[in-house]
């Protein structure tokens, strides 16, 4: 019996589009969701790929996620925009937010966009890549409102979200440098992937409900709940705090505290503050050469073990190249959950069987 499928990215996109069209999304919204989720899988971030669909479906049926919404400008202060995501698909409203920010950065050289009240905006690197494709540097502070998963450094229970931080630097004729990670040691979705596969996670990432170290991902998926730990001890915790305040409070959204705690675990709402800069507006004609020189310098370090020396973003590029040719791995439990969500959306047994025939 198979433990995972390898699915062609175009087939997977077609399937995701069909699910959300059945659920009531416009074709454009369904396209945005499919593109974002499948590109997260292509980049190797399965935690934020198509495996999110069942969670989104629950959020929709519980009345949290709202279909066919658009980002609404709440305040236009020229180079700074504040937007309300109107509980709409993050895959739509964050794309619109970045497009507006890019326009302003073109005009002013630098722009900031605060987006609040957005349903899960997924893999943040996707939004940075949108900025880099337009030629811009960007950095992104993100919080997850009222959905605590991570213990503060020195604490022993869950108090805030996995608050990702992301930054991108476009390179002339080359793939951009991309930093994109959760400020928890591992993303919550990685515990879901391990839980679905019946595997443990590496030591140092989780504590149980008593605050004791554990490698069992079930502490994040079954009561009594434990917590993720921040990466890098006090440093990761400090960065998570800045993501909470700059992402949540500065964007006009909320932070996590006793008034905003959610009782529903499936609805994920993000706030994101993005700063977008035009590199051409700096007096730095050697910028690209300097970046290249640094990268070549660090790559010449004698290897300390088997591990290659990578630059940020390279891991995603390697995954993309491999998965575009060999297909996207999806474990059978996750696939089953996605198929159930498809049926919940109104997909017929026949249509589902047609898609399943494409992948088996
Ligand atoms: N929307 C949300 O609420 C939310 C919350 C948390 C995380 N996320 C997303 O989850 C995804 C996964 O996050 P994660 O913390 O598991 O990421 P991760 O631990 O896999 O780290 C990824 C980052 O590390 C870089 N990297 C990997 N190996 C490297 C190496 N050897 N040398 C140098 N750089 C290297 C990658 O290029 C990338 O920038 C991200 O896309 C993040 O945006 C989203």
Tab-separated table of C-alpha atoms and ligand atoms in Angstrom:
chain	number	residue	atom	x	y	z
A	1	UNK	CA	0.000	0.000	0.000
A	2	UNK	CA	1.292	3.440	-1.000
A	3	UNK	CA	2.224	5.928	1.732
A	4	UNK	CA	2.332	8.900	-0.635
A	5	UNK	CA	1.384	9.994	-4.130
A	6	UNK	CA	3.461	12.045	-6.532
A	7	UNK	CA	1.127	14.481	-8.239
A	8	UNK	CA	1.810	16.607	-11.290
A	9	UNK	CA	1.595	20.296	-10.340
A	10	UNK	CA	-0.816	21.152	-13.170
A	11	UNK	CA	-3.196	18.321	-12.212
A	12	UNK	CA	-3.059	19.421	-8.602
A	13	UNK	CA	-3.839	23.019	-9.571
A	14	UNK	CA	-6.786	21.864	-11.655
A	15	UNK	CA	-8.079	19.884	-8.656
A	16	UNK	CA	-7.686	22.780	-6.194
A	17	UNK	CA	-9.408	25.169	-8.632
A	18	UNK	CA	-12.306	22.715	-8.960
A	19	UNK	CA	-12.676	22.354	-5.168
A	20	UNK	CA	-12.981	26.084	-4.563
A	21	UNK	CA	-15.196	26.683	-7.579
A	22	UNK	CA	-17.562	24.063	-6.126
A	23	UNK	CA	-17.357	25.799	-2.752
A	24	UNK	CA	-18.522	29.071	-4.350
A	25	UNK	CA	-15.326	30.976	-5.220
A	26	UNK	CA	-15.177	32.896	-8.487
A	27	UNK	CA	-12.862	31.319	-11.088
A	28	UNK	CA	-10.282	34.049	-10.353
A	29	UNK	CA	-10.359	33.374	-6.603
A	30	UNK	CA	-10.083	29.626	-7.206
A	31	UNK	CA	-7.098	30.311	-9.487
A	32	UNK	CA	-5.364	32.471	-6.845
A	33	UNK	CA	-5.834	29.785	-4.157
A	34	UNK	CA	-4.619	26.982	-6.412
A	35	UNK	CA	-1.563	28.919	-7.587
A	36	UNK	CA	-0.554	29.877	-4.052
A	37	UNK	CA	-1.029	26.457	-2.432
A	38	UNK	CA	0.576	24.440	-5.214
A	39	UNK	CA	3.523	26.851	-5.362
A	40	UNK	CA	4.037	26.339	-1.608
A	41	UNK	CA	4.278	22.590	-2.291
A	42	UNK	CA	6.586	23.189	-5.253
A	43	UNK	CA	8.843	25.271	-3.001
A	44	UNK	CA	9.000	22.343	-0.558
A	45	UNK	CA	6.777	23.951	2.105
A	46	UNK	CA	4.177	21.174	2.316
A	47	UNK	CA	3.078	22.636	5.652
A	48	UNK	CA	1.531	25.521	3.669
A	49	UNK	CA	0.481	23.718	0.518
A	50	UNK	CA	-2.647	21.813	-0.486
A	51	UNK	CA	-2.716	20.153	2.962
A	52	UNK	CA	-4.283	23.416	4.212
A	53	UNK	CA	-7.488	22.788	2.196
A	54	UNK	CA	-9.328	20.753	4.883
A	55	UNK	CA	-8.604	23.488	7.451
A	56	UNK	CA	-9.875	26.178	5.075
A	57	UNK	CA	-13.015	24.139	4.402
A	58	UNK	CA	-13.760	23.853	8.137
A	59	UNK	CA	-13.152	27.592	8.545
A	60	UNK	CA	-15.610	28.245	5.687
A	61	UNK	CA	-18.323	25.972	7.063
A	62	UNK	CA	-17.917	27.470	10.540
A	63	UNK	CA	-18.504	30.918	9.037
A	64	UNK	CA	-15.022	32.370	9.577
A	65	UNK	CA	-13.516	32.385	6.075
A	66	UNK	CA	-15.534	34.605	3.678
A	67	UNK	CA	-15.471	33.847	-0.043
A	68	UNK	CA	-14.926	36.367	-2.830
A	69	UNK	CA	-13.713	39.279	-0.701
A	70	UNK	CA	-11.206	41.927	-1.715
A	71	UNK	CA	-8.723	44.022	0.229
A	72	UNK	CA	-10.335	47.322	1.219
A	73	UNK	CA	-8.289	50.491	1.708
A	74	UNK	CA	-8.956	51.757	5.237
A	75	UNK	CA	-6.371	54.527	5.181
A	76	UNK	CA	-4.351	55.961	2.313
A	77	UNK	CA	-1.401	57.963	3.627
A	78	UNK	CA	0.550	58.022	0.349
A	79	UNK	CA	3.553	55.779	0.917
A	80	UNK	CA	1.679	53.957	3.681
A	81	UNK	CA	-1.522	52.023	3.121
A	82	UNK	CA	-3.698	50.288	5.698
A	83	UNK	CA	-5.921	47.560	4.295
A	84	UNK	CA	-8.707	45.397	5.657
A	85	UNK	CA	-8.658	41.839	4.342
A	86	UNK	CA	-12.386	41.508	5.193
A	87	UNK	CA	-11.850	37.879	6.383
A	88	UNK	CA	-11.325	36.972	2.726
A	89	UNK	CA	-8.960	34.375	1.331
A	90	UNK	CA	-5.403	35.502	2.140
A	91	UNK	CA	-4.448	34.180	-1.279
A	92	UNK	CA	-6.563	36.983	-2.792
A	93	UNK	CA	-6.278	39.885	-0.370
A	94	UNK	CA	-2.505	39.599	0.201
A	95	UNK	CA	-1.945	39.538	-3.558
A	96	UNK	CA	-3.992	42.709	-3.889
A	97	UNK	CA	-2.138	44.264	-0.944
A	98	UNK	CA	1.249	43.553	-2.542
A	99	UNK	CA	0.096	44.932	-5.906
A	100	UNK	CA	-1.004	48.187	-4.249
A	101	UNK	CA	2.252	48.381	-2.251
A	102	UNK	CA	4.343	47.823	-5.381
A	103	UNK	CA	2.512	50.674	-7.141
A	104	UNK	CA	3.282	52.985	-4.206
A	105	UNK	CA	6.932	51.873	-4.043
A	106	UNK	CA	7.193	52.671	-7.750
A	107	UNK	CA	5.873	56.146	-6.982
A	108	UNK	CA	7.737	56.930	-3.738
A	109	UNK	CA	10.767	54.581	-3.747
A	110	UNK	CA	9.535	52.993	-0.535
A	111	UNK	CA	6.100	51.965	0.685
A	112	UNK	CA	4.571	50.114	3.605
A	113	UNK	CA	1.333	48.165	3.605
A	114	UNK	CA	-0.493	47.060	6.726
A	115	UNK	CA	-2.965	44.281	6.036
A	116	UNK	CA	-5.258	43.077	8.824
A	117	UNK	CA	-8.227	40.755	9.102
A	118	UNK	CA	-6.983	38.447	6.329
A	119	UNK	CA	-7.747	34.749	6.399
A	120	UNK	CA	-4.557	32.629	6.346
A	121	UNK	CA	-2.049	34.167	3.928
A	122	UNK	CA	-0.048	30.927	3.730
A	123	UNK	CA	3.548	30.872	2.576
A	124	UNK	CA	4.873	34.402	3.022
A	125	UNK	CA	7.699	33.848	0.510
A	126	UNK	CA	5.045	33.900	-2.234
A	127	UNK	CA	4.243	37.536	-1.385
A	128	UNK	CA	7.927	38.449	-1.266
A	129	UNK	CA	8.395	36.797	-4.671
A	130	UNK	CA	5.590	38.974	-6.039
A	131	UNK	CA	7.586	42.047	-4.888
A	132	UNK	CA	10.899	40.662	-6.221
A	133	UNK	CA	9.393	39.884	-9.645
A	134	UNK	CA	8.529	43.590	-9.861
A	135	UNK	CA	12.187	44.377	-8.987
A	136	UNK	CA	11.660	45.307	-5.320
A	137	UNK	CA	13.191	44.347	-1.993
A	138	UNK	CA	10.600	43.571	0.673
A	139	UNK	CA	10.318	42.464	4.240
A	140	UNK	CA	7.270	41.147	6.005
A	141	UNK	CA	6.272	40.927	9.669
A	142	UNK	CA	3.321	38.593	10.221
A	143	UNK	CA	1.253	37.537	13.227
A	144	UNK	CA	-1.490	34.972	13.702
A	145	UNK	CA	-4.279	36.562	15.705
A	146	UNK	CA	-5.551	34.829	18.815
A	147	UNK	CA	-4.340	31.356	17.878
A	148	UNK	CA	-1.564	30.614	20.354
A	149	UNK	CA	0.825	27.807	19.479
A	150	UNK	CA	4.205	28.973	20.773
A	151	UNK	CA	5.555	29.408	24.307
A	152	UNK	CA	7.623	32.511	25.124
A	153	UNK	CA	11.300	31.941	25.969
A	154	UNK	CA	11.252	31.099	29.669
A	155	UNK	CA	7.509	30.216	29.588
A	156	UNK	CA	5.780	26.834	29.542
A	157	UNK	CA	2.467	27.263	27.697
A	158	UNK	CA	1.247	28.537	24.299
A	159	UNK	CA	0.872	32.321	24.127
A	160	UNK	CA	1.286	33.471	20.489
A	161	UNK	CA	1.340	32.238	16.908
A	162	UNK	CA	4.131	30.931	14.723
A	163	UNK	CA	4.582	34.532	13.472
A	164	UNK	CA	6.649	34.265	10.285
A	165	UNK	CA	9.276	36.759	9.161
A	166	UNK	CA	10.287	37.080	5.526
A	167	UNK	CA	12.727	39.196	3.468
A	168	UNK	CA	13.716	39.094	-0.201
A	169	UNK	CA	16.521	40.593	-2.284
A	170	UNK	CA	16.137	40.348	-6.071
A	171	UNK	CA	19.346	39.496	-7.962
A	172	UNK	CA	20.134	40.494	-11.534
A	173	UNK	CA	19.676	37.474	-13.819
A	174	UNK	CA	19.557	35.081	-10.838
A	175	UNK	CA	17.017	33.760	-8.352
A	176	UNK	CA	16.395	36.127	-5.425
A	177	UNK	CA	17.777	35.685	-1.937
A	178	UNK	CA	14.775	34.680	0.149
A	179	UNK	CA	14.502	34.345	3.903
A	180	UNK	CA	11.083	32.961	4.850
A	181	UNK	CA	10.446	31.161	8.103
A	182	UNK	CA	8.212	30.764	11.130
A	183	UNK	CA	9.686	32.156	14.350
A	184	UNK	CA	8.795	28.868	16.015
A	185	UNK	CA	11.514	26.224	15.643
A	186	UNK	CA	9.250	24.480	13.130
A	187	UNK	CA	6.031	25.662	11.458
A	188	UNK	CA	2.782	24.278	12.952
A	189	UNK	CA	2.022	22.676	9.574
A	190	UNK	CA	5.202	20.611	9.882
A	191	UNK	CA	3.765	19.029	13.046
A	192	UNK	CA	0.598	18.260	11.019
A	193	UNK	CA	2.663	16.605	8.276
A	194	UNK	CA	4.558	14.513	10.891
A	195	UNK	CA	1.290	13.685	12.737
A	196	UNK	CA	-0.379	12.554	9.499
A	197	UNK	CA	2.644	10.413	8.629
A	198	UNK	CA	2.770	8.907	12.157
A	199	UNK	CA	6.289	10.288	12.689
A	200	UNK	CA	7.933	12.134	15.567
A	201	UNK	CA	9.670	15.517	15.176
A	202	UNK	CA	13.302	16.234	16.088
A	203	UNK	CA	14.014	17.106	19.748
A	204	UNK	CA	14.011	20.742	20.856
A	205	UNK	CA	10.850	21.935	19.085
A	206	UNK	CA	7.927	20.916	21.319
A	207	UNK	CA	6.813	20.834	24.921
A	208	UNK	CA	3.800	18.937	26.276
A	209	UNK	CA	0.898	20.282	28.339
A	210	UNK	CA	3.092	20.054	31.452
A	211	UNK	CA	5.861	22.132	29.817
A	212	UNK	CA	8.092	19.062	29.398
A	213	UNK	CA	10.159	18.480	26.198
A	214	UNK	CA	8.610	15.988	23.747
A	215	UNK	CA	9.029	14.836	20.134
A	216	UNK	CA	5.338	13.781	19.761
A	217	UNK	CA	3.512	16.040	17.239
A	218	UNK	CA	0.177	14.922	18.736
A	219	UNK	CA	0.634	17.528	21.499
A	220	UNK	CA	-0.271	20.100	18.820
A	221	UNK	CA	-3.258	18.128	17.492
A	222	UNK	CA	-4.899	16.410	20.461
A	223	UNK	CA	-5.842	17.723	23.909
A	224	UNK	CA	-4.242	18.276	26.351
A	225	UNK	CA	-2.290	20.668	24.127
A	226	UNK	CA	1.398	21.445	24.448
A	227	UNK	CA	3.312	24.171	22.600
A	228	UNK	CA	5.962	24.835	19.987
A	229	UNK	CA	9.156	26.541	21.146
A	230	UNK	CA	10.579	29.632	19.410
A	231	UNK	CA	13.686	29.095	17.260
A	232	UNK	CA	17.023	30.307	18.611
A	233	UNK	CA	16.059	30.662	22.298
A	234	UNK	CA	15.522	34.319	23.291
A	235	UNK	CA	16.371	35.596	19.765
A	236	UNK	CA	13.517	33.796	18.035
A	237	UNK	CA	11.140	34.804	20.804
A	238	UNK	CA	12.221	38.447	20.460
A	239	UNK	CA	11.689	38.359	16.661
A	240	UNK	CA	8.273	36.714	17.183
A	241	UNK	CA	7.369	39.588	19.495
A	242	UNK	CA	8.288	42.143	16.812
A	243	UNK	CA	6.196	40.194	14.265
A	244	UNK	CA	3.288	40.292	16.714
A	245	UNK	CA	3.512	44.037	17.287
A	246	UNK	CA	4.620	45.246	13.835
A	247	UNK	CA	2.464	42.687	12.024
A	248	UNK	CA	-0.574	42.736	14.314
A	249	UNK	CA	-0.779	46.126	16.034
A	250	UNK	CA	0.839	48.418	13.404
A	251	UNK	CA	-1.317	47.019	10.584
A	252	UNK	CA	-4.461	48.108	12.445
A	253	UNK	CA	-5.154	44.512	13.429
A	254	UNK	CA	-5.077	42.684	16.726
A	255	UNK	CA	-2.422	40.934	18.760
A	256	UNK	CA	-2.901	37.741	20.762
A	257	UNK	CA	-4.139	38.185	24.324
A	258	UNK	CA	-7.056	37.215	26.513
A	259	UNK	CA	-9.573	39.329	24.530
A	260	UNK	CA	-8.641	37.906	21.124
A	261	UNK	CA	-8.154	34.209	21.934
A	262	UNK	CA	-10.073	32.003	19.511
A	263	UNK	CA	-12.126	29.094	20.630
A	264	UNK	CA	-12.117	27.646	17.117
A	265	UNK	CA	-8.789	26.104	16.175
A	266	UNK	CA	-9.371	25.920	12.435
A	267	UNK	CA	-9.808	29.577	11.444
A	268	UNK	CA	-6.448	31.237	10.951
A	269	UNK	CA	-6.354	35.002	10.607
A	270	UNK	CA	-3.137	36.791	9.756
A	271	UNK	CA	-2.013	40.401	9.875
A	272	UNK	CA	1.034	41.449	7.855
A	273	UNK	CA	3.043	44.647	7.672
A	274	UNK	CA	5.147	44.756	4.519
A	275	UNK	CA	7.860	47.250	3.629
A	276	UNK	CA	8.665	47.444	-0.097
A	277	UNK	CA	11.763	49.278	-1.352
A	278	UNK	CA	13.075	50.122	-4.782
A	279	UNK	CA	16.763	49.107	-4.810
A	280	UNK	CA	17.357	51.523	-7.701
A	281	UNK	CA	16.500	54.415	-5.390
A	282	UNK	CA	19.677	53.766	-3.348
A	283	UNK	CA	23.031	55.145	-4.459
A	284	UNK	CA	24.544	51.670	-4.605
A	285	UNK	CA	25.623	50.840	-8.183
A	286	UNK	CA	27.767	47.916	-6.934
A	287	UNK	CA	24.919	46.396	-4.894
A	288	UNK	CA	24.539	43.285	-7.069
A	289	UNK	CA	28.313	42.717	-7.349
A	290	UNK	CA	28.669	43.069	-3.593
A	291	UNK	CA	25.880	40.550	-3.012
A	292	UNK	CA	27.502	38.132	-5.488
A	293	UNK	CA	30.916	38.577	-3.866
A	294	UNK	CA	29.502	37.822	-0.423
A	295	UNK	CA	27.669	34.723	-1.635
A	296	UNK	CA	30.740	33.386	-3.385
A	297	UNK	CA	32.834	34.116	-0.266
A	298	UNK	CA	30.572	32.184	2.122
A	299	UNK	CA	30.244	29.298	-0.307
A	300	UNK	CA	34.030	28.860	-0.222
A	301	UNK	CA	33.952	27.971	3.485
A	302	UNK	CA	35.297	24.419	3.960
A	303	UNK	CA	32.301	22.200	4.641
A	304	UNK	CA	31.880	21.102	8.262
A	305	UNK	CA	30.056	17.887	7.299
A	306	UNK	CA	27.898	16.448	4.550
A	307	UNK	CA	25.615	19.494	4.380
A	308	UNK	CA	26.097	21.843	1.369
A	309	UNK	CA	26.459	25.563	1.985
A	310	UNK	CA	23.262	27.106	0.719
A	311	UNK	CA	22.077	30.654	0.440
A	312	UNK	CA	18.580	31.624	1.610
A	313	UNK	CA	16.069	30.710	-1.091
A	314	UNK	CA	18.212	27.979	-2.637
A	315	UNK	CA	16.406	25.208	-0.775
A	316	UNK	CA	13.108	26.299	-2.332
A	317	UNK	CA	14.677	26.508	-5.814
A	318	UNK	CA	16.065	22.975	-5.520
A	319	UNK	CA	12.682	21.629	-4.440
A	320	UNK	CA	10.921	23.472	-7.244
A	321	UNK	CA	13.243	22.033	-9.897
A	322	UNK	CA	12.799	18.499	-8.526
A	323	UNK	CA	9.037	18.653	-7.978
A	324	UNK	CA	8.318	20.222	-11.366
A	325	UNK	CA	9.794	17.115	-12.957
A	326	UNK	CA	9.006	14.344	-10.432
A	327	UNK	CA	5.675	15.655	-9.120
A	328	UNK	CA	4.574	16.864	-5.693
A	329	UNK	CA	4.592	14.308	-2.869
A	330	UNK	CA	1.325	14.185	-0.906
A	331	UNK	CA	0.964	11.577	1.847
A	332	UNK	CA	-2.127	9.376	1.591
A	333	UNK	CA	-3.716	10.647	4.859
A	334	UNK	CA	-3.475	14.246	3.689
A	335	UNK	CA	-4.833	13.266	0.264
A	336	UNK	CA	-7.810	11.537	1.887
A	337	UNK	CA	-8.530	14.652	3.962
A	338	UNK	CA	-8.354	16.829	0.834
A	339	UNK	CA	-10.740	14.488	-1.023
A	340	UNK	CA	-13.195	14.688	1.894
A	341	UNK	CA	-12.996	18.477	1.743
A	342	UNK	CA	-13.646	18.302	-2.019
A	343	UNK	CA	-16.821	16.301	-1.395
A	344	UNK	CA	-17.861	18.738	1.304
A	345	UNK	CA	-17.458	21.514	-1.281
A	346	UNK	CA	-19.903	19.660	-3.535
A	347	UNK	CA	-17.601	17.698	-5.854
A	348	UNK	CA	-19.349	14.571	-7.129
A	349	UNK	CA	-17.957	11.056	-6.640
A	350	UNK	CA	-17.529	10.858	-10.419
A	351	UNK	CA	-15.464	14.054	-10.679
A	352	UNK	CA	-13.379	12.993	-7.691
A	353	UNK	CA	-12.774	9.599	-9.283
A	354	UNK	CA	-11.643	11.338	-12.500
A	355	UNK	CA	-9.044	13.338	-10.525
A	356	UNK	CA	-7.951	10.283	-8.569
A	357	UNK	CA	-7.429	8.446	-11.852
A	358	UNK	CA	-4.935	11.158	-12.847
A	359	UNK	CA	-2.776	10.568	-9.794
A	360	UNK	CA	-2.772	6.854	-9.085
B	1	LIG	N1	0.795	32.326	7.353
B	1	LIG	C1	1.214	31.944	8.526
B	1	LIG	O1	0.557	32.163	9.541
B	1	LIG	C2	2.518	31.223	8.647
B	1	LIG	C3	2.999	30.903	9.926
B	1	LIG	C4	4.226	30.240	10.019
B	1	LIG	C5	4.940	29.883	8.885
B	1	LIG	N2	4.436	30.202	7.661
B	1	LIG	C6	5.146	29.782	6.442
B	1	LIG	O2	5.588	28.447	6.624
B	1	LIG	C7	6.661	28.185	5.744
B	1	LIG	C8	7.617	27.263	6.420
B	1	LIG	O3	8.289	27.913	7.502
B	1	LIG	P1	9.451	27.140	8.278
B	1	LIG	O4	9.757	27.882	9.500
B	1	LIG	O5	9.098	25.712	8.383
B	1	LIG	O6	10.639	27.294	7.234
B	1	LIG	P2	12.044	26.517	7.235
B	1	LIG	O7	12.470	26.159	8.601
B	1	LIG	O8	11.959	25.428	6.214
B	1	LIG	O9	13.049	27.653	6.734
B	1	LIG	C9	12.923	28.137	5.428
B	1	LIG	C10	13.929	29.223	5.191
B	1	LIG	O10	15.261	28.758	5.460
B	1	LIG	C11	16.045	28.837	4.261
B	1	LIG	N3	16.986	27.733	4.281
B	1	LIG	C12	16.683	26.408	4.321
B	1	LIG	N4	17.823	25.685	4.372
B	1	LIG	C13	18.839	26.570	4.350
B	1	LIG	C14	20.266	26.456	4.403
B	1	LIG	N5	20.867	25.266	4.486
B	1	LIG	N6	21.002	27.578	4.362
B	1	LIG	C15	20.398	28.792	4.288
B	1	LIG	N7	19.063	28.982	4.259
B	1	LIG	C16	18.300	27.876	4.294
B	1	LIG	C17	15.050	28.753	3.143
B	1	LIG	O11	15.550	29.256	1.923
B	1	LIG	C18	13.924	29.628	3.730
B	1	LIG	O12	14.249	30.977	3.630
B	1	LIG	C19	7.195	29.543	5.334
B	1	LIG	O13	6.884	29.722	3.979
B	1	LIG	C20	6.411	30.541	6.191
B	1	LIG	O14	6.119	31.758	5.533
B	1	LIG	C21	3.254	30.868	7.521
